[in-house]
Amino acid sequence: MTCTDGLRLLPFRGLRYAPDRVSSLTAVTSPPYDVVVRPDGVRHLETADPYNIVRLILPQAADPAARHRQAADTLRRWREEGVLTPDPEPALYVYEQRSGDVLQRGLIGALRLDGPVLPHEDVIPEVVEDRAALMRAAAANFEPLLLSFRGQGTATGATAVIERTVHRAPLLATTTDDGFAHRLWAVTDPGDLAAIDSDLARRRALIADGHHRWATYHRLYEQQADASSASPWASGLVLLVDTARYPLQVRAIHRVLPHLPPAKALAGLAGAFRVRPLPGELPAALAALAETPGNAFVLSGGPDSFHLLDRPDPELLNRTVRRDRPEAWRQLDATVLHSVLLDAVWQIPDHPSDISYLHHTEAAVEQAARHGGTAVLMRATSEETVRQLAEQGVTMPRKSTSFGPKPATGLILRTLDDDVH
């Protein structure tokens, strides 16, 4: 697919929960699929409401093929029963998330895959294949990716449409368990759609969250026999946010090494890093990590076990970190973690069964304790660093940074069997 000069965000008929068929919108929503990582998290969502979206994004069955068929069957049944109903006409959707001082607004639509979209992380092929099989079986995009672009920082173009629209009554409003209030509006006015299209045609986007789903969209398009630009498979569901107007929050993603006991992890570090035990609990450990200059990590085997790693051996860095990348990439904590600690020192295979990626520090520490393994607690990388590297065509180690707030899953879906552009 040939890349176009700018972004094309296409209207679609959103598929949404019928409010009178579910206990509440809050009870049927979920975090993105890769944030719901623990079985108890899936069970909690499944029991919140029989129609919770987790039954589509993370179906539970004995094998992958059965899971994917189950999701497709569930989606078809919910549509037939009127639990999920399509909006009357194609639209772009203004989406707002608010919690305390955090306010994020953006546009949800079907983004053409041939636009200038910059990835900043590598992907795991097995995850892409699993997501592709699920979306192919269901013929649906269940949850929007989070993409950012840099506008003018003023209420013009697409932003002007957004800020006019939020003064109208929303299609839906709900507050999720994490305290975020969510509102959604449909934009169907031809003049508004033209203003958005004209503005975005001059922009390029950075993938903030959803590299695997973006790669999945491309995989699915390539696999279609009718791979025309008018095909619904030639675009994918995204939330597009102007971060000049609504800056994203940036957090770290932590690693859990379930097969590496803490004692073994620490024993392998002799001479490679300075290692210091940290007294106190998790908040104090994270504060120490934040204040440490240079590359640094916290290792944890549980809620009462924390060690600070810093001052990596310069010779070891020179020997293990690639030299054909910009210096900013070579100095990333994630680069040092993967190149030095995981590959050279601990020799941990880069496989989902050997490395888990968790967004919440408490969950990472708990999971390490449960498995007798080691959690590696990380610091976030700034959006500006991420964007600068992406614009140079340099990808960061996967799961380097978590951008948010992430869109809630379940507020709006996109089906591809009746969505033709």
Short mmCIF file of C-alpha atoms in Angstrom, two decimals:
data_model
loop_
_atom_site.label_atom_id
_atom_site.label_comp_id
_atom_site.label_asym_id
_atom_site.label_seq_id
_atom_site.Cartn_x
_atom_site.Cartn_y
_atom_site.Cartn_z
CA MET A 1 0.00 0.00 0.00
CA THR A 2 1.50 3.33 -1.10
CA CYS A 3 1.83 5.95 1.62
CA THR A 4 -0.21 9.13 1.19
CA ASP A 5 0.92 12.61 2.22
CA GLY A 6 -1.46 13.02 5.17
CA LEU A 7 -3.96 11.28 7.42
CA ARG A 8 -7.40 10.20 6.22
CA LEU A 9 -9.87 9.52 9.03
CA LEU A 10 -13.03 8.00 7.58
CA PRO A 11 -16.53 7.99 9.09
CA PHE A 12 -18.06 4.64 10.00
CA ARG A 13 -21.28 3.33 11.55
CA GLY A 14 -20.35 2.77 15.15
CA LEU A 15 -21.65 -0.35 16.89
CA ARG A 16 -22.64 0.47 20.47
CA TYR A 17 -24.30 -1.14 23.46
CA ALA A 18 -28.04 -0.58 23.80
CA PRO A 19 -28.30 1.01 27.27
CA ASP A 20 -31.54 -0.82 28.10
CA ARG A 21 -29.95 -4.24 27.46
CA VAL A 22 -27.02 -3.97 29.90
CA SER A 23 -26.79 -3.21 33.60
CA SER A 24 -24.67 -0.11 32.87
CA LEU A 25 -22.10 1.08 30.36
CA THR A 26 -19.48 0.96 33.11
CA ALA A 27 -20.19 -2.72 33.69
CA VAL A 28 -19.61 -3.68 30.04
CA THR A 29 -16.38 -1.72 29.43
CA SER A 30 -12.83 -2.94 29.87
CA PRO A 31 -9.27 -1.65 29.67
CA PRO A 32 -7.47 -2.54 26.39
CA TYR A 33 -6.86 -6.26 25.88
CA ASP A 34 -3.14 -6.06 26.73
CA VAL A 35 -3.80 -4.31 30.05
CA VAL A 36 -6.20 -7.06 31.21
CA VAL A 37 -3.42 -9.59 31.74
CA ARG A 38 -4.34 -11.54 34.85
CA PRO A 39 -6.96 -14.34 34.80
CA ASP A 40 -8.61 -12.81 37.87
CA GLY A 41 -8.92 -9.55 35.92
CA VAL A 42 -10.76 -11.34 33.11
CA ARG A 43 -13.02 -13.13 35.61
CA HIS A 44 -13.82 -9.85 37.38
CA LEU A 45 -14.92 -8.27 34.10
CA GLU A 46 -16.87 -11.33 32.98
CA THR A 47 -18.89 -11.26 36.19
CA ALA A 48 -19.50 -7.50 36.07
CA ASP A 49 -22.11 -8.03 33.35
CA PRO A 50 -22.88 -11.01 31.07
CA TYR A 51 -22.27 -8.73 28.08
CA ASN A 52 -18.91 -7.30 29.16
CA ILE A 53 -16.67 -6.57 26.16
CA VAL A 54 -13.90 -8.79 27.59
CA ARG A 55 -15.88 -11.77 26.19
CA LEU A 56 -15.03 -10.42 22.72
CA ILE A 57 -11.47 -9.13 23.19
CA LEU A 58 -10.25 -11.98 25.45
CA PRO A 59 -12.56 -14.96 24.92
CA GLN A 60 -11.81 -17.93 27.16
CA ALA A 61 -11.61 -21.34 25.45
CA ALA A 62 -9.30 -24.34 25.25
CA ASP A 63 -7.35 -23.35 22.13
CA PRO A 64 -6.87 -20.24 19.97
CA ALA A 65 -9.13 -21.38 17.13
CA ALA A 66 -11.94 -22.07 19.58
CA ARG A 67 -11.42 -18.68 21.24
CA HIS A 68 -11.67 -16.84 17.94
CA ARG A 69 -14.81 -18.75 16.87
CA GLN A 70 -16.33 -18.05 20.27
CA ALA A 71 -15.75 -14.30 19.94
CA ALA A 72 -17.27 -14.28 16.44
CA ASP A 73 -20.30 -16.27 17.62
CA THR A 74 -20.74 -14.02 20.65
CA LEU A 75 -20.58 -10.87 18.54
CA ARG A 76 -23.12 -12.26 16.06
CA ARG A 77 -25.50 -13.30 18.86
CA TRP A 78 -25.28 -9.93 20.63
CA ARG A 79 -26.05 -8.14 17.38
CA GLU A 80 -29.01 -10.42 16.66
CA GLU A 81 -30.33 -9.91 20.18
CA GLY A 82 -30.03 -6.12 19.93
CA VAL A 83 -27.44 -5.89 22.71
CA LEU A 84 -25.09 -4.16 20.24
CA THR A 85 -26.78 -1.88 17.71
CA PRO A 86 -25.36 0.17 14.81
CA ASP A 87 -25.70 3.91 14.66
CA PRO A 88 -28.03 5.17 11.93
CA GLU A 89 -25.38 6.76 9.70
CA PRO A 90 -21.59 6.89 9.33
CA ALA A 91 -19.86 9.39 11.60
CA LEU A 92 -16.61 10.43 13.14
CA TYR A 93 -16.84 10.43 16.92
CA VAL A 94 -15.57 13.02 19.38
CA TYR A 95 -14.39 11.19 22.50
CA GLU A 96 -13.61 12.84 25.83
CA GLN A 97 -11.93 11.41 28.92
CA ARG A 98 -11.69 13.42 32.13
CA SER A 99 -10.36 12.72 35.62
CA GLY A 100 -9.34 15.52 37.96
CA ASP A 101 -6.91 17.75 36.08
CA VAL A 102 -6.56 15.27 33.20
CA LEU A 103 -8.61 16.11 30.10
CA GLN A 104 -8.18 14.31 26.81
CA ARG A 105 -10.27 14.81 23.69
CA GLY A 106 -9.86 13.29 20.27
CA LEU A 107 -11.54 11.82 17.22
CA ILE A 108 -12.47 8.17 16.70
CA GLY A 109 -12.68 7.00 13.10
CA ALA A 110 -11.42 4.48 10.57
CA LEU A 111 -7.89 5.60 9.67
CA ARG A 112 -6.58 4.73 6.24
CA LEU A 113 -3.58 2.41 6.54
CA ASP A 114 -1.65 4.18 3.79
CA GLY A 115 -1.26 7.40 5.75
CA PRO A 116 1.93 8.59 7.49
CA VAL A 117 1.77 6.72 10.81
CA LEU A 118 5.00 6.39 12.78
CA PRO A 119 5.57 3.32 14.95
CA HIS A 120 8.09 3.60 17.77
CA GLU A 121 8.18 0.01 19.03
CA ASP A 122 8.74 -3.44 17.59
CA VAL A 123 5.99 -6.04 17.80
CA ILE A 124 5.79 -9.70 18.78
CA PRO A 125 4.77 -11.75 15.71
CA GLU A 126 2.79 -14.29 17.76
CA VAL A 127 0.64 -11.52 19.27
CA VAL A 128 -0.04 -9.97 15.85
CA GLU A 129 -1.07 -13.35 14.45
CA ASP A 130 -3.41 -14.01 17.36
CA ARG A 131 -5.05 -10.57 17.10
CA ALA A 132 -5.36 -10.98 13.32
CA ALA A 133 -7.07 -14.35 13.68
CA LEU A 134 -9.50 -12.86 16.20
CA MET A 135 -10.36 -9.80 14.08
CA ARG A 136 -10.61 -11.93 10.91
CA ALA A 137 -13.01 -14.39 12.54
CA ALA A 138 -15.20 -11.61 13.96
CA ALA A 139 -14.81 -9.19 11.01
CA ALA A 140 -14.56 -6.39 13.55
CA ASN A 141 -12.25 -3.87 15.19
CA PHE A 142 -13.15 -4.17 18.86
CA GLU A 143 -11.12 -1.31 20.33
CA PRO A 144 -9.52 1.87 18.99
CA LEU A 145 -5.76 2.37 18.99
CA LEU A 146 -4.43 5.56 20.56
CA LEU A 147 -2.56 7.76 18.05
CA SER A 148 -1.21 11.27 18.55
CA PHE A 149 -0.48 14.11 16.16
CA ARG A 150 0.89 17.61 16.65
CA GLY A 151 -1.54 20.32 15.61
CA GLN A 152 -1.24 24.05 16.09
CA GLY A 153 -2.24 23.94 19.75
CA THR A 154 -5.14 26.29 18.95
CA ALA A 155 -8.86 25.77 18.42
CA THR A 156 -8.66 25.52 14.63
CA GLY A 157 -9.35 22.75 12.11
CA ALA A 158 -10.18 19.41 13.69
CA THR A 159 -9.75 20.84 17.19
CA ALA A 160 -12.33 23.54 16.48
CA VAL A 161 -14.86 20.88 15.48
CA ILE A 162 -14.12 18.92 18.65
CA GLU A 163 -14.51 21.93 20.92
CA ARG A 164 -17.78 22.98 19.28
CA THR A 165 -19.16 19.47 19.48
CA VAL A 166 -18.60 18.98 23.23
CA HIS A 167 -21.19 21.67 23.96
CA ARG A 168 -23.92 19.40 22.59
CA ALA A 169 -25.63 16.59 24.46
CA PRO A 170 -23.47 13.43 24.12
CA LEU A 171 -24.52 10.06 22.74
CA LEU A 172 -23.29 8.46 25.94
CA ALA A 173 -21.69 9.37 29.24
CA THR A 174 -20.30 7.02 31.87
CA THR A 175 -17.64 6.84 34.56
CA THR A 176 -15.42 3.77 34.70
CA ASP A 177 -13.95 2.12 37.78
CA ASP A 178 -10.65 3.96 37.35
CA GLY A 179 -12.43 7.26 37.98
CA PHE A 180 -12.37 8.51 34.38
CA ALA A 181 -15.53 10.10 33.00
CA HIS A 182 -16.17 9.28 29.33
CA ARG A 183 -18.39 11.08 26.80
CA LEU A 184 -18.98 10.40 23.11
CA TRP A 185 -20.55 12.47 20.31
CA ALA A 186 -21.22 11.72 16.63
CA VAL A 187 -20.01 14.19 13.98
CA THR A 188 -22.02 13.88 10.75
CA ASP A 189 -22.25 17.46 9.45
CA PRO A 190 -20.58 17.59 5.99
CA GLY A 191 -18.91 20.91 6.78
CA ASP A 192 -17.41 19.58 10.01
CA LEU A 193 -16.23 16.39 8.32
CA ALA A 194 -14.61 18.44 5.54
CA ALA A 195 -12.83 20.67 8.08
CA ILE A 196 -11.45 17.62 9.87
CA ASP A 197 -10.37 16.02 6.61
CA SER A 198 -8.60 19.18 5.41
CA ASP A 199 -6.74 19.57 8.71
CA LEU A 200 -5.64 15.95 9.06
CA ALA A 201 -4.47 15.83 5.44
CA ARG A 202 -1.47 17.91 6.62
CA ARG A 203 -0.66 15.73 9.64
CA ARG A 204 1.18 12.58 10.48
CA ALA A 205 0.56 10.43 13.52
CA LEU A 206 2.61 8.65 16.15
CA ILE A 207 1.33 5.35 17.53
CA ALA A 208 0.98 6.05 21.24
CA ASP A 209 -0.67 2.74 22.14
CA GLY A 210 -1.58 -0.18 19.90
CA HIS A 211 1.45 -1.22 17.83
CA HIS A 212 0.26 -4.82 17.68
CA ARG A 213 -3.23 -3.83 16.56
CA TRP A 214 -1.82 -1.46 13.90
CA ALA A 215 0.40 -4.27 12.60
CA THR A 216 -2.69 -6.51 12.73
CA TYR A 217 -4.67 -4.09 10.55
CA HIS A 218 -1.91 -4.24 7.95
CA ARG A 219 -1.70 -8.03 8.16
CA LEU A 220 -5.45 -8.37 7.63
CA TYR A 221 -5.45 -5.99 4.67
CA GLU A 222 -2.61 -7.88 3.01
CA GLN A 223 -4.49 -11.16 3.44
CA GLN A 224 -7.63 -9.95 1.69
CA ALA A 225 -8.24 -11.24 -1.83
CA ASP A 226 -10.01 -7.96 -2.64
CA ALA A 227 -7.36 -5.60 -1.29
CA SER A 228 -8.68 -2.40 -2.86
CA SER A 229 -8.42 1.02 -1.26
CA ALA A 230 -12.22 1.03 -0.89
CA SER A 231 -12.18 -2.13 1.20
CA PRO A 232 -13.07 -1.70 4.89
CA TRP A 233 -9.92 -3.70 5.61
CA ALA A 234 -7.87 -0.80 4.17
CA SER A 235 -8.50 1.19 7.36
CA GLY A 236 -8.56 0.52 11.09
CA LEU A 237 -10.28 1.89 14.17
CA VAL A 238 -8.26 4.58 16.01
CA LEU A 239 -8.53 7.43 18.47
CA LEU A 240 -6.54 10.40 17.16
CA VAL A 241 -5.46 13.03 19.73
CA ASP A 242 -3.80 16.40 19.08
CA THR A 243 -1.17 16.38 21.82
CA ALA A 244 -0.33 20.04 21.25
CA ARG A 245 -3.81 20.74 22.60
CA TYR A 246 -4.30 17.71 24.88
CA PRO A 247 -0.92 16.35 26.04
CA LEU A 248 -0.79 12.64 26.73
CA GLN A 249 0.34 11.16 30.02
CA VAL A 250 3.41 8.95 29.72
CA ARG A 251 4.08 6.04 32.06
CA ALA A 252 6.48 3.12 32.17
CA ILE A 253 5.70 -0.51 31.34
CA HIS A 254 7.31 -2.96 33.75
CA ARG A 255 8.72 -6.43 33.12
CA VAL A 256 8.12 -9.59 35.11
CA LEU A 257 10.53 -12.49 34.63
CA PRO A 258 8.61 -15.43 36.13
CA HIS A 259 11.42 -17.98 35.74
CA LEU A 260 14.22 -15.81 37.18
CA PRO A 261 14.31 -15.94 41.02
CA PRO A 262 15.48 -12.69 42.64
CA ALA A 263 18.55 -14.30 44.20
CA LYS A 264 19.69 -15.58 40.81
CA ALA A 265 18.97 -12.21 39.19
CA LEU A 266 21.10 -10.38 41.75
CA ALA A 267 23.90 -12.94 41.65
CA GLY A 268 24.33 -12.42 37.92
CA LEU A 269 24.88 -8.67 38.29
CA ALA A 270 28.31 -8.74 39.90
CA GLY A 271 30.42 -6.10 38.17
CA ALA A 272 27.71 -5.28 35.66
CA PHE A 273 25.73 -2.74 37.72
CA ARG A 274 25.92 -1.14 41.12
CA VAL A 275 23.29 -2.88 43.28
CA ARG A 276 21.84 -1.39 46.47
CA PRO A 277 19.01 -2.72 48.66
CA LEU A 278 16.21 -0.22 49.20
CA PRO A 279 14.48 -0.02 52.57
CA GLY A 280 10.78 0.64 52.81
CA GLU A 281 7.86 -0.09 50.53
CA LEU A 282 7.05 0.38 46.85
CA PRO A 283 6.44 4.18 46.84
CA ALA A 284 9.87 4.79 48.38
CA ALA A 285 11.51 2.46 45.85
CA LEU A 286 9.86 4.28 42.94
CA ALA A 287 10.92 7.65 44.37
CA ALA A 288 14.52 6.46 44.58
CA LEU A 289 14.34 5.24 40.98
CA ALA A 290 12.97 8.57 39.76
CA GLU A 291 15.78 10.50 41.44
CA THR A 292 18.64 8.35 40.11
CA PRO A 293 20.58 9.80 37.15
CA GLY A 294 21.60 7.69 34.19
CA ASN A 295 20.30 4.21 33.50
CA ALA A 296 18.56 2.72 36.52
CA PHE A 297 16.04 0.02 37.42
CA VAL A 298 14.41 -1.43 40.53
CA LEU A 299 14.33 -5.20 40.94
CA SER A 300 11.62 -6.67 43.15
CA GLY A 301 10.73 -10.17 44.24
CA GLY A 302 7.73 -9.04 46.26
CA PRO A 303 6.27 -6.21 48.36
CA ASP A 304 9.16 -6.25 50.85
CA SER A 305 12.07 -6.78 48.44
CA PHE A 306 13.55 -3.93 46.38
CA HIS A 307 17.03 -3.35 44.94
CA LEU A 308 18.19 -0.35 42.92
CA LEU A 309 20.41 -0.99 39.90
CA ASP A 310 22.41 1.86 38.41
CA ARG A 311 25.87 2.80 37.06
CA PRO A 312 26.16 0.05 34.43
CA ASP A 313 29.71 -0.95 33.50
CA PRO A 314 30.72 1.26 30.51
CA GLU A 315 32.69 -1.56 28.91
CA LEU A 316 29.69 -3.84 29.15
CA LEU A 317 27.51 -1.16 27.53
CA ASN A 318 29.97 -0.71 24.67
CA ARG A 319 30.10 -4.44 24.10
CA THR A 320 26.38 -5.19 24.18
CA VAL A 321 24.50 -2.10 22.91
CA ARG A 322 24.23 -1.65 19.15
CA ARG A 323 26.37 1.14 17.71
CA ASP A 324 24.34 1.70 14.53
CA ARG A 325 21.60 3.65 16.34
CA PRO A 326 21.37 7.27 17.55
CA GLU A 327 22.89 8.03 20.92
CA ALA A 328 19.45 8.85 22.32
CA TRP A 329 18.38 5.26 21.52
CA ARG A 330 21.55 3.76 23.00
CA GLN A 331 20.92 5.59 26.28
CA LEU A 332 17.30 4.51 26.74
CA ASP A 333 16.58 2.49 29.87
CA ALA A 334 14.63 0.02 27.71
CA THR A 335 17.60 -0.39 25.37
CA VAL A 336 19.97 -1.10 28.26
CA LEU A 337 17.46 -3.45 29.87
CA HIS A 338 17.00 -5.59 26.76
CA SER A 339 20.51 -5.42 25.32
CA VAL A 340 22.48 -5.70 28.56
CA LEU A 341 20.36 -7.29 31.27
CA LEU A 342 17.95 -9.55 29.41
CA ASP A 343 20.20 -10.60 26.51
CA ALA A 344 23.75 -10.52 27.88
CA VAL A 345 23.57 -10.87 31.66
CA TRP A 346 20.47 -12.98 32.38
CA GLN A 347 20.04 -14.48 28.88
CA ILE A 348 16.25 -14.41 29.08
CA PRO A 349 14.52 -15.56 25.86
CA ASP A 350 12.37 -12.87 24.24
CA HIS A 351 9.19 -14.93 24.47
CA PRO A 352 5.81 -14.21 26.13
CA SER A 353 6.24 -17.16 28.51
CA ASP A 354 9.54 -15.72 29.78
CA ILE A 355 8.76 -11.98 29.90
CA SER A 356 5.45 -10.42 30.94
CA TYR A 357 4.72 -6.72 30.40
CA LEU A 358 2.59 -4.99 33.04
CA HIS A 359 1.42 -1.39 33.21
CA HIS A 360 0.86 -1.22 36.97
CA THR A 361 3.72 -1.41 39.45
CA GLU A 362 1.66 -3.13 42.14
CA ALA A 363 0.54 -5.81 39.71
CA ALA A 364 4.13 -6.39 38.55
CA VAL A 365 5.39 -6.81 42.11
CA GLU A 366 2.48 -9.12 43.00
CA GLN A 367 2.98 -11.28 39.92
CA ALA A 368 6.72 -11.62 40.59
CA ALA A 369 5.99 -12.75 44.14
CA ARG A 370 3.34 -15.22 42.98
CA HIS A 371 5.70 -16.91 40.52
CA GLY A 372 8.86 -16.64 42.60
CA GLY A 373 10.29 -14.48 39.82
CA THR A 374 11.68 -10.97 39.43
CA ALA A 375 9.94 -7.73 38.53
CA VAL A 376 11.99 -5.05 36.75
CA LEU A 377 10.42 -1.67 37.47
CA MET A 378 11.03 0.99 34.83
CA ARG A 379 10.80 4.76 34.29
CA ALA A 380 8.84 6.38 31.47
CA THR A 381 10.42 7.86 28.33
CA SER A 382 9.19 11.32 27.29
CA GLU A 383 6.85 11.68 24.31
CA GLU A 384 9.32 14.08 22.69
CA THR A 385 12.11 11.47 22.78
CA VAL A 386 9.76 8.84 21.39
CA ARG A 387 8.64 11.13 18.57
CA GLN A 388 12.17 12.24 17.66
CA LEU A 389 13.34 8.65 17.33
CA ALA A 390 10.24 7.63 15.39
CA GLU A 391 10.77 10.47 12.92
CA GLN A 392 14.27 9.11 12.33
CA GLY A 393 12.77 5.71 11.55
CA VAL A 394 14.21 4.22 14.75
CA THR A 395 12.03 1.86 16.77
CA MET A 396 12.40 1.48 20.51
CA PRO A 397 12.43 -1.86 22.31
CA ARG A 398 8.86 -3.12 22.50
CA LYS A 399 6.69 -2.00 25.41
CA SER A 400 9.08 0.86 26.21
CA THR A 401 6.45 3.38 27.25
CA SER A 402 2.73 3.55 28.04
CA PHE A 403 0.80 6.55 26.76
CA GLY A 404 -2.59 7.44 28.16
CA PRO A 405 -5.23 7.79 29.16
CA LYS A 406 -6.14 4.85 26.94
CA PRO A 407 -9.61 4.74 25.43
CA ALA A 408 -12.04 2.51 27.28
CA THR A 409 -12.86 -0.64 25.33
CA GLY A 410 -16.54 -1.27 24.73
CA LEU A 411 -17.89 2.23 24.17
CA ILE A 412 -17.77 1.91 20.38
CA LEU A 413 -16.90 -0.94 17.99
CA ARG A 414 -16.45 -1.12 14.23
CA THR A 415 -17.70 -4.02 12.15
CA LEU A 416 -16.16 -4.64 8.74
CA ASP A 417 -18.79 -6.84 7.12
CA ASP A 418 -21.10 -3.86 6.51
CA ASP A 419 -18.60 -0.95 6.57
CA VAL A 420 -17.69 -0.07 2.98
CA HIS A 421 -16.07 3.24 2.01
#
